[in-house]
Amino acid sequence: MSACAKQALPEHHTRTLLQCPGQSDAEANIVMSPMTATDIADVHALECRVYAFPWSQTIIVDCINSGYQCWMIRQQNKVIAYAIMMLGSREGHLLNLCVAPDFRRCGYADYLVGFLSDVAIVQNAERMLLEVRASNHPAISLYSKLGFQQIGRRANYYPAATDREDALVFAKLL
């Protein structure tokens, strides 16, 4: 774990975080931790399950090896969410955010974005950036709710089933 993360990570982040409605405390057993090399297969499996054009295992390994902020949430040892952020030039750049379909709308994405924003602040970042598919309305709604505003558009940024798809660029001052 980076020194930055240790400073920004209160002890409660390593214990039970959130529960979906209908879960008992025993069922929850939810823990957040930094991603390590031993987590690559589980993280990649979730990436492949959620995204039509997933990142490769090599990209995830490169993010960990480059010292990016790579965090995941597990429930009973199963990866249910993760986020990856690059820090530099007084900015945090949210590169990837993924939540398993069965665990959406439980607050995990909000929690990860909030946590990574705190990490960025500790590292003197002044803003957070991210790109999102123009068609990903639930994510756009989430980012807007969290205070992000659209500042641009990248034409043909993402691969799509037919041709390419634009990315919307969002930013938030920290």
N, CA and C of each residue as an Amber inpcrd file, in Angstrom:
protein
   522
   0.8550000  -1.1810000   0.0000000   0.0000000   0.0000000   0.0000000
   0.8890000   1.2270000   0.0000000   0.5310000   2.2260000  -0.7910000
   1.3340000   3.4380000  -0.8710000   1.2070000   4.2450000   0.4130000
   2.1910000   5.1000000   0.6500000   2.1520000   5.9750000   1.8260000
   0.9320000   6.8800000   1.7490000   0.6050000   7.3170000   0.5460000
  -0.5740000   8.1630000   0.3490000  -1.8370000   7.4550000   0.8230000
  -1.9820000   6.2220000   0.4240000  -3.1800000   5.4700000   0.7940000
  -3.2310000   5.2540000   2.2970000  -2.0950000   4.9820000   2.9190000
  -2.0770000   4.7870000   4.3710000  -2.5510000   6.0370000   5.0910000
  -2.1470000   7.2030000   4.5980000  -2.5740000   8.4570000   5.2220000
  -4.0690000   8.6850000   5.0280000  -4.5730000   8.3570000   3.8560000
  -5.9560000   8.6590000   3.5240000  -6.9340000   7.5780000   3.9340000
  -6.4320000   6.4390000   4.3830000  -7.2820000   5.2870000   4.6370000
  -7.5740000   5.1270000   6.1220000  -8.6880000   5.6820000   6.6010000
  -9.0500000   5.4540000   7.9960000  -9.2790000   3.9630000   8.2440000
  -9.1480000   3.5580000   9.4780000  -9.2350000   2.1380000   9.8150000
 -10.5540000   1.5170000   9.3700000 -11.6480000   2.2820000   9.3810000
 -12.9450000   1.6830000   9.0150000 -12.9830000   1.2140000   7.5710000
 -12.0840000   1.6970000   6.7200000 -12.0790000   1.2410000   5.3370000
 -11.6520000  -0.2100000   5.2050000 -11.0180000  -0.7490000   6.2200000
 -10.5600000  -2.1260000   6.1320000 -11.5430000  -3.0950000   6.7730000
 -12.6550000  -2.5720000   7.2510000 -13.6690000  -3.4310000   7.8530000
 -14.9360000  -3.3760000   7.0130000 -16.0250000  -3.9120000   7.5600000
 -17.2990000  -3.9050000   6.8380000 -17.6400000  -2.4790000   6.4160000
 -18.0430000  -2.3280000   5.1690000 -18.3380000  -1.0090000   4.6230000
 -19.8290000  -0.7450000   4.5340000 -20.4660000  -1.3660000   3.5850000
 -21.8550000  -1.1030000   3.2600000 -22.5880000  -2.4130000   3.0580000
 -23.8790000  -2.3540000   3.1370000 -24.6860000  -3.5420000   2.8740000
 -25.7840000  -3.1950000   1.8990000 -26.0940000  -4.1210000   1.0450000
 -27.2730000  -3.9720000   0.1990000 -28.5030000  -4.2870000   1.0360000
 -29.6430000  -3.7220000   0.6740000 -30.8670000  -4.0500000   1.4000000
 -31.1050000  -5.5560000   1.4010000 -31.5320000  -6.0680000   2.5250000
 -31.8410000  -7.4840000   2.6380000 -30.6690000  -8.3440000   3.0640000
 -29.4810000  -7.7690000   3.1980000 -28.3190000  -8.5530000   3.6380000
 -28.1950000  -8.4740000   5.1550000 -27.9230000  -9.5930000   5.7580000
 -27.6310000  -9.5940000   7.1880000 -26.1650000  -9.2420000   7.3790000
 -25.7680000  -8.9210000   8.6080000 -24.3610000  -8.6400000   8.8990000
 -23.4860000  -9.8270000   8.5200000 -23.9580000 -11.0230000   8.7750000
 -23.1710000 -12.2200000   8.4670000 -22.9800000 -12.3710000   6.9570000
 -24.0030000 -12.0270000   6.1860000 -23.8950000 -12.1340000   4.7290000
 -22.9760000 -11.0710000   4.1540000 -22.9460000  -9.9100000   4.7800000
 -22.2080000  -8.7850000   4.2210000 -20.7110000  -9.0850000   4.1420000
 -20.0360000  -9.2000000   5.2740000 -18.6020000  -9.4880000   5.3100000
 -17.8810000  -8.7800000   4.1680000 -18.0510000  -7.4620000   4.1050000
 -17.5240000  -6.6690000   3.0040000 -16.2650000  -5.9360000   3.4550000
 -15.2040000  -6.0800000   2.6630000 -13.9090000  -5.5060000   3.0040000
 -13.3230000  -4.8040000   1.7910000 -12.7230000  -3.6510000   2.0310000
 -12.0200000  -2.9260000   0.9740000 -10.5290000  -3.0650000   1.2050000
  -9.7850000  -3.2440000   0.1170000  -8.3400000  -3.3850000   0.2400000
  -7.6690000  -2.9780000  -1.0610000  -6.3460000  -2.7030000  -0.9860000
  -5.6310000  -2.4280000  -2.2330000  -5.5370000  -3.6890000  -3.0740000
  -5.5370000  -3.5310000  -4.3850000  -5.3620000  -4.6460000  -5.3060000
  -3.9030000  -5.0850000  -5.2740000  -3.6870000  -6.3910000  -5.3590000
  -2.3330000  -6.9250000  -5.4630000  -2.2890000  -7.8860000  -6.6530000
  -1.1060000  -8.3550000  -6.9460000  -0.9310000  -9.2820000  -8.0710000
  -1.7900000 -10.5340000  -7.9070000  -2.0280000 -10.9520000  -6.6840000
  -2.8280000 -12.1630000  -6.4650000  -4.3150000 -11.9390000  -6.7560000
  -4.7240000 -10.6980000  -6.9260000  -6.1290000 -10.3740000  -7.1870000
  -6.4440000 -10.2220000  -8.6710000  -5.4310000 -10.2530000  -9.5180000
  -5.5980000  -9.9470000 -10.9440000  -6.6730000 -10.8170000 -11.5970000
  -6.6220000 -12.1010000 -11.3940000  -7.5820000 -13.0040000 -12.0570000
  -9.0160000 -12.6780000 -11.6400000  -9.2380000 -12.4270000 -10.3500000
 -10.5860000 -12.1180000  -9.8720000 -11.0810000 -10.7750000 -10.4070000
 -10.1950000  -9.7870000 -10.4030000 -10.5660000  -8.4670000 -10.9170000
 -10.8610000  -8.5660000 -12.4110000 -10.0080000  -9.2660000 -13.1290000
 -10.2090000  -9.4020000 -14.5780000 -11.4940000 -10.1710000 -14.8860000
 -11.8140000 -11.1650000 -14.0960000 -13.0630000 -11.9150000 -14.3110000
 -14.2720000 -10.9920000 -14.1820000 -14.2630000 -10.1120000 -13.1890000
 -15.3610000  -9.1580000 -13.0400000 -15.3640000  -8.1770000 -14.2120000
 -14.2030000  -7.6950000 -14.6080000 -14.0920000  -6.7910000 -15.7580000
 -14.7290000  -7.4200000 -16.9970000 -14.4320000  -8.6760000 -17.2370000
 -14.9680000  -9.3750000 -18.4160000 -16.4740000  -9.6100000 -18.3140000
 -16.9450000  -9.8090000 -17.1000000 -18.3760000 -10.0390000 -16.9000000
 -19.1880000  -8.7680000 -17.1230000 -18.5990000  -7.6240000 -16.7970000
 -19.3420000  -6.3660000 -16.8250000 -19.2100000  -5.6190000 -18.1500000
 -18.0390000  -5.6310000 -18.7380000 -17.7890000  -4.7910000 -19.9120000
 -17.7130000  -5.5940000 -21.2060000 -18.3060000  -5.0490000 -22.2570000
 -18.2510000  -5.6820000 -23.5740000 -16.8410000  -5.6120000 -24.1650000
 -16.0780000  -4.6030000 -23.7760000 -14.7070000  -4.4240000 -24.2420000
 -13.8030000  -4.2790000 -23.0190000 -13.5220000  -5.3910000 -22.3290000
 -12.7840000  -5.3250000 -21.0640000 -11.2990000  -5.0190000 -21.2460000
 -10.7270000  -4.4790000 -20.1860000  -9.2800000  -4.3310000 -20.1160000
  -8.6660000  -5.7250000 -20.0630000  -7.4520000  -5.8430000 -20.5360000
  -6.7230000  -7.1130000 -20.4380000  -6.1040000  -7.2320000 -19.0430000
  -5.7190000  -8.4400000 -18.6890000  -5.0060000  -8.6350000 -17.4220000
  -3.7160000  -7.8230000 -17.4190000  -3.0770000  -7.7130000 -18.5640000
  -1.8200000  -6.9610000 -18.6620000  -2.0160000  -5.4990000 -18.2830000
  -3.1090000  -4.9020000 -18.7070000  -3.3780000  -3.4990000 -18.3600000
  -3.5480000  -3.3620000 -16.8500000  -4.2800000  -4.2800000 -16.2400000
  -4.4950000  -4.2280000 -14.7910000  -3.1650000  -4.3930000 -14.0550000
  -2.3500000  -5.3380000 -14.4830000  -1.0210000  -5.5460000 -13.8890000
  -0.1840000  -4.2800000 -14.0280000  -0.2020000  -3.6710000 -15.2110000
   0.5650000  -2.4440000 -15.4390000   0.1190000  -1.3270000 -14.4990000
  -1.1770000  -1.2240000 -14.2460000  -1.6810000  -0.1990000 -13.3280000
  -1.1440000  -0.4230000 -11.9110000  -1.1720000  -1.6630000 -11.4570000
  -0.6390000  -1.9790000 -10.1250000   0.8590000  -1.6960000 -10.0880000
   1.5950000  -2.1680000 -11.0920000   3.0530000  -2.0000000 -11.1190000
   3.4760000  -0.5430000 -11.2660000   2.6130000   0.2770000 -11.8510000
   2.9220000   1.7000000 -12.0300000   2.6260000   2.5220000 -10.7840000
   2.0680000   1.8920000  -9.7690000   1.7780000   2.6020000  -8.5270000
   0.4790000   3.3800000  -8.5470000  -0.4080000   3.0680000  -9.4810000
  -1.7160000   3.7090000  -9.4920000  -2.4810000   3.2740000  -8.2480000
  -3.4820000   4.0440000  -7.8890000  -4.3470000   3.6830000  -6.7770000
  -5.3470000   2.6450000  -7.2840000  -5.1500000   1.4000000  -6.8940000
  -5.9760000   0.2750000  -7.3440000  -6.6260000  -0.3490000  -6.1110000
  -7.9090000  -0.1820000  -5.9900000  -8.6420000  -0.6330000  -4.8030000
  -9.7990000  -1.5230000  -5.2070000 -10.1310000  -2.4520000  -4.3260000
 -11.2460000  -3.3520000  -4.6140000 -12.0640000  -3.5850000  -3.3510000
 -13.2850000  -3.9860000  -3.5660000 -14.1880000  -4.3540000  -2.4770000
 -14.5520000  -5.8130000  -2.6950000 -14.4280000  -6.5860000  -1.6260000
 -14.7690000  -8.0110000  -1.6640000 -15.9150000  -8.2750000  -0.6940000
 -16.7510000  -9.2100000  -1.0940000 -17.7450000  -9.7520000  -0.1750000
 -17.4650000 -11.2370000  -0.0810000 -17.2140000 -11.6860000   1.1230000
 -16.9000000 -13.0980000   1.3520000 -15.8760000 -13.5910000   0.3310000
 -14.7840000 -12.8440000   0.1960000 -13.6540000 -13.1560000  -0.6860000
 -13.9620000 -13.1170000  -2.1780000 -15.0870000 -12.5700000  -2.5790000
 -15.4220000 -12.4230000  -3.9950000 -15.3570000 -10.9340000  -4.3480000
 -14.5990000 -10.5810000  -5.4000000 -14.5000000  -9.1840000  -5.8170000
 -15.8500000  -8.7380000  -6.3670000 -16.4070000  -7.6820000  -5.7550000
 -17.7070000  -7.1680000  -6.1950000 -17.5950000  -5.7660000  -6.7910000
 -16.4510000  -5.0950000  -6.5720000 -16.2590000  -3.7560000  -7.1190000
 -14.7730000  -3.4120000  -7.0710000 -14.3700000  -2.5190000  -7.9630000
 -12.9990000  -2.0290000  -7.9110000 -12.9120000  -0.6960000  -8.6370000
 -11.8320000   0.0240000  -8.3590000 -11.5770000   1.3010000  -9.0220000
 -10.0730000   1.4890000  -9.1520000  -9.6930000   2.1710000 -10.2310000
  -8.2810000   2.4460000 -10.5020000  -8.1470000   3.9200000 -10.8470000
  -7.1990000   4.5890000 -10.1700000  -6.9700000   6.0110000 -10.3850000
  -5.4800000   6.2680000 -10.5620000  -5.1630000   7.0990000 -11.5240000
  -3.7980000   7.5590000 -11.7460000  -3.6930000   8.9700000 -11.1630000
  -2.5880000   9.2380000 -10.4820000  -2.3420000  10.5650000  -9.9240000
  -1.1740000  11.2150000 -10.6470000  -1.2970000  12.5140000 -10.9340000
  -0.2100000  13.2540000 -11.5560000  -0.6630000  14.6340000 -11.9400000
   0.2680000  15.5600000 -12.0150000  -0.0280000  16.9380000 -12.4370000
  -1.1810000  17.5520000 -11.6600000  -1.1980000  17.2790000 -10.3610000
  -2.2200000  17.8220000  -9.4580000  -3.6430000  17.4030000  -9.8450000
  -3.7210000  16.2160000 -10.4910000  -5.0160000  15.6650000 -10.8770000
  -5.0930000  14.1880000 -10.5190000  -6.2810000  13.7750000 -10.1810000
  -6.5840000  12.3580000 -10.0900000  -7.3810000  12.0050000 -11.3290000
  -7.0020000  10.9440000 -12.0060000  -7.7180000  10.5280000 -13.2150000
  -8.3080000   9.1520000 -12.9440000  -9.6100000   9.0950000 -12.7930000
 -10.3030000   7.8310000 -12.5690000 -10.3150000   7.0640000 -13.8820000
  -9.5550000   5.9850000 -13.9290000  -9.3880000   5.2260000 -15.1620000
 -10.4170000   4.1210000 -15.3250000 -10.8410000   3.5410000 -14.2070000
 -11.7650000   2.4130000 -14.2880000 -12.5510000   2.3250000 -12.9920000
 -13.8240000   2.0880000 -13.1250000 -14.7210000   1.8800000 -11.9830000
 -15.6880000   0.7870000 -12.4010000 -15.7770000  -0.2560000 -11.5920000
 -16.5960000  -1.4080000 -11.9690000 -17.2890000  -1.9570000 -10.7240000
 -18.5780000  -2.2020000 -10.8450000 -19.3570000  -2.8150000  -9.7650000
 -20.1430000  -3.9790000 -10.3700000 -20.0830000  -5.1200000  -9.7200000
 -20.8250000  -6.2920000 -10.1770000 -22.3200000  -5.9630000 -10.2610000
 -23.0040000  -6.4510000 -11.2880000 -24.4200000  -6.1130000 -11.4740000
 -25.2910000  -6.3520000 -10.2380000 -25.0670000  -7.4320000  -9.5130000
 -25.8850000  -7.7360000  -8.3350000 -25.6560000  -6.7690000  -7.1780000
 -24.6180000  -5.9380000  -7.2680000 -24.2680000  -5.0450000  -6.1590000
 -24.3890000  -3.5740000  -6.5400000 -25.0140000  -3.3060000  -7.6670000
 -25.2150000  -1.9160000  -8.0730000 -26.3270000  -1.2990000  -7.2500000
 -26.2600000   0.0160000  -7.1190000 -27.2380000   0.8090000  -6.3770000
 -27.1930000   0.5010000  -4.8760000 -26.0360000   0.0380000  -4.4130000
 -25.8210000  -0.2070000  -2.9800000 -24.8280000   0.7870000  -2.3800000
 -24.2820000   1.6840000  -3.1840000 -23.3670000   2.7030000  -2.6860000
 -21.8930000   2.4180000  -2.8840000 -21.5540000   1.2960000  -3.4980000
 -20.1370000   0.9460000  -3.6430000 -19.4050000   1.8910000  -4.5910000
 -20.0130000   2.2590000  -5.6970000 -19.3660000   3.1860000  -6.6320000
 -19.1700000   4.5470000  -5.9650000 -20.1930000   5.0440000  -5.2720000
 -20.0730000   6.3120000  -4.5450000 -18.9110000   6.2430000  -3.5600000
 -18.8550000   5.1330000  -2.8440000 -17.8350000   4.9610000  -1.8140000
 -16.4380000   4.9660000  -2.4300000 -16.2440000   4.2210000  -3.5040000
 -14.9290000   4.1580000  -4.1400000 -14.5200000   5.5170000  -4.7090000
 -15.4290000   6.2120000  -5.3610000 -15.1060000   7.5290000  -5.9100000
 -14.7790000   8.5030000  -4.7790000 -15.5500000   8.4520000  -3.7050000
 -15.2710000   9.3180000  -2.5570000 -13.9220000   9.0200000  -1.9220000
 -13.6340000   7.7510000  -1.7710000 -12.3500000   7.3500000  -1.1990000
 -11.1940000   7.8170000  -2.0830000 -11.2870000   7.5640000  -3.3850000
 -10.2070000   7.9750000  -4.2820000 -10.0820000   9.4950000  -4.3500000
 -11.1780000  10.2100000  -4.2050000 -11.1070000  11.6770000  -4.1230000
 -10.3130000  12.0960000  -2.8950000 -10.5400000  11.4200000  -1.7750000
  -9.7770000  11.7130000  -0.5530000  -8.2900000  11.4240000  -0.7490000
  -7.9850000  10.3130000  -1.3960000  -6.5840000   9.9740000  -1.6770000
  -5.9630000  11.0600000  -2.5510000  -6.6830000  11.5090000  -3.5620000
  -6.1800000  12.5540000  -4.4570000  -5.9200000  13.8530000  -3.6900000
  -6.8220000  14.1980000  -2.7890000  -6.6540000  15.4130000  -1.9860000
  -5.3800000  15.3160000  -1.1450000  -5.1520000  14.1630000  -0.5210000
  -3.9440000  13.9680000   0.2890000  -2.6940000  14.1680000  -0.5690000
  -2.7750000  13.8230000  -1.8470000  -1.6490000  13.9760000  -2.7700000
  -1.6480000  15.3490000  -3.4650000  -2.4260000  16.2930000  -2.9120000
  -2.4810000  17.6740000  -3.4030000  -3.0880000  17.8180000  -4.7930000
  -3.9170000  16.8820000  -5.1930000  -4.6290000  17.0300000  -6.4600000
  -5.6880000  18.1140000  -6.2970000  -5.9160000  18.8300000  -7.3670000
  -6.9000000  19.9060000  -7.3470000  -8.2020000  19.5310000  -8.0310000
  -8.1330000  18.4700000  -8.8550000  -9.3650000  18.0300000  -9.5010000
  -9.2710000  16.5580000  -9.8700000 -10.4430000  15.9780000 -10.1140000
 -10.5670000  14.6010000 -10.5960000 -11.1130000  14.6670000 -12.0180000
 -10.5920000  13.7890000 -12.8600000 -11.0530000  13.6600000 -14.2430000
 -11.5000000  12.2250000 -14.4980000 -12.3500000  12.0600000 -15.4950000
 -12.7330000  10.7240000 -15.9420000 -13.3670000  10.8250000 -17.3090000
 -13.3690000   9.7040000 -18.0200000 -14.1130000   9.5720000 -19.2660000
 -15.1820000   8.5050000 -19.0530000 -16.3070000   8.7060000 -19.7130000
 -17.4070000   7.7550000 -19.6300000 -18.0570000   7.6480000 -21.0050000
 -18.4800000   6.4310000 -21.3550000 -19.1780000   6.2550000 -22.6360000
 -20.4060000   7.1670000 -22.6810000 -20.6190000   7.7930000 -23.8210000
 -21.7770000   8.6850000 -23.9800000 -23.0950000   7.9390000 -23.7730000
 -23.0950000   6.6270000 -24.0050000 -24.3130000   5.8260000 -23.8470000
 -24.5220000   5.2950000 -22.4280000 -23.5660000   5.5170000 -21.5340000
 -23.6460000   4.9470000 -20.1850000 -24.3880000   5.9160000 -19.2530000
 -25.6860000   5.9700000 -19.4280000 -26.5070000   6.9240000 -18.6800000
 -26.4860000   6.7000000 -17.1670000 -26.4870000   5.4490000 -16.6660000
 -26.3940000   5.2780000 -15.2040000 -25.0890000   5.8530000 -14.6350000
 -23.9670000   5.6640000 -15.3260000 -22.6930000   6.2020000 -14.8400000
 -22.6870000   7.7250000 -14.9180000 -23.2210000   8.2730000 -16.0030000
 -23.2940000   9.7300000 -16.1450000 -24.1140000  10.3160000 -15.0120000
 -25.2190000   9.6780000 -14.6760000 -26.0640000  10.1210000 -13.5680000
 -25.3000000  10.0630000 -12.2400000 -24.5730000   8.9710000 -12.0210000
 -23.7730000   8.8330000 -10.7960000 -22.7540000   9.9500000 -10.6900000
 -21.9770000  10.1610000 -11.7460000 -20.9210000  11.1740000 -11.6920000
 -21.5100000  12.5680000 -11.4950000 -22.6290000  12.8540000 -12.1340000
 -23.2860000  14.1520000 -11.9450000 -23.7300000  14.3130000 -10.5000000
 -24.2980000  13.2540000  -9.9280000 -24.7380000  13.2860000  -8.5260000
 -23.5610000  13.5480000  -7.5850000 -22.3810000  13.0470000  -7.9610000
 -21.1900000  13.2080000  -7.1170000 -20.4680000  14.5320000  -7.3600000
 -21.0390000  15.3980000  -8.1890000 -20.4750000  16.7260000  -8.3850000
 -19.5800000  16.8880000  -9.5970000 -19.4800000  15.8750000 -10.4360000
 -18.6960000  15.9860000 -11.6590000 -19.5190000  16.7310000 -12.7090000
 -18.8250000  17.4870000 -13.5550000 -19.4780000  18.2040000 -14.6490000
 -18.7770000  17.8650000 -15.9530000 -19.5650000  17.7730000 -17.0120000
 -18.9760000  17.4840000 -18.3140000 -18.1720000  18.6820000 -18.7870000
 -16.9140000  18.4220000 -19.1940000 -16.0570000  19.4980000 -19.6810000
 -15.6130000  19.2730000 -21.1300000 -15.9760000  18.1310000 -21.7020000
 -15.5550000  17.8790000 -23.0730000 -16.0930000  16.5650000 -23.6040000
 -15.6940000  16.2820000 -24.8190000 -16.0970000  15.0540000 -25.5050000
 -14.9120000  14.5950000 -26.3330000 -14.6170000  13.2940000 -26.2860000
 -13.5680000  12.7050000 -27.1130000 -14.2640000  11.8350000 -28.1690000
 -14.1790000  12.2760000 -29.4100000 -14.8470000  11.5610000 -30.4940000
 -14.1790000  10.2150000 -30.7450000 -15.0180000   9.2020000 -30.9420000
 -14.5420000   7.8550000 -31.3080000 -13.5230000   7.2880000 -30.3240000
 -13.7170000   7.5270000 -29.0660000 -12.7460000   7.1510000 -28.0280000
 -12.8010000   5.6630000 -27.6800000 -14.0100000   5.1240000 -27.5690000
 -14.1920000   3.7400000 -27.1310000 -14.5390000   2.8260000 -28.3020000
 -14.0750000   1.5620000 -28.2510000 -14.5710000   0.5930000 -29.2320000
 -16.0540000   0.3210000 -28.9630000 -16.7760000  -0.0050000 -30.0010000
 -18.2050000  -0.3070000 -29.8660000 -18.5350000  -1.4710000 -30.7960000
 -19.7170000  -2.0150000 -30.6290000 -20.1380000  -3.1700000 -31.4300000
 -20.0710000  -2.8470000 -32.9210000 -20.4770000  -1.6650000 -33.2740000
 -20.3480000  -1.2120000 -34.6570000 -19.6120000   0.1220000 -34.6300000
 -18.3710000   0.1060000 -35.0370000 -17.5440000   1.3100000 -35.1230000
 -17.0220000   1.7350000 -33.7550000 -17.1270000   3.0130000 -33.4100000
 -16.5700000   3.5770000 -32.1800000 -17.6350000   4.4080000 -31.4660000
 -17.3620000   4.7220000 -30.2030000 -18.3030000   5.5180000 -29.4070000
 -17.5600000   6.6630000 -28.7590000 -18.2240000   7.8220000 -28.6570000
 -17.6330000   8.9830000 -28.0110000 -17.5310000   8.7820000 -26.5040000
 -16.5410000   9.4490000 -25.9270000 -16.4080000   9.5230000 -24.4710000
 -16.7670000  10.9350000 -24.0440000 -17.4740000  11.0450000 -22.9530000
 -17.7170000  12.3420000 -22.3290000 -16.6470000  12.5090000 -21.2490000
 -16.0250000  13.6710000 -21.2020000 -15.0020000  13.9570000 -20.2100000
 -15.6580000  14.7450000 -19.0840000 -15.4930000  14.2360000 -17.8700000
 -16.0540000  14.8770000 -16.6860000 -14.9190000  15.2880000 -15.7540000
 -15.1510000  16.3610000 -14.9900000 -14.1740000  16.8190000 -14.0030000
 -14.9010000  17.3180000 -12.7680000 -14.1690000  17.3090000 -11.6800000
 -14.6940000  17.8030000 -10.4080000 -13.5360000  18.4520000  -9.6610000
 -13.7480000  19.6690000  -9.1710000 -12.7430000  20.3040000  -8.3370000
 -12.7450000  19.6550000  -6.9720000 -11.5730000  19.4500000  -6.4180000
 -11.4720000  18.8060000  -5.0920000 -11.3020000  19.8550000  -3.9950000
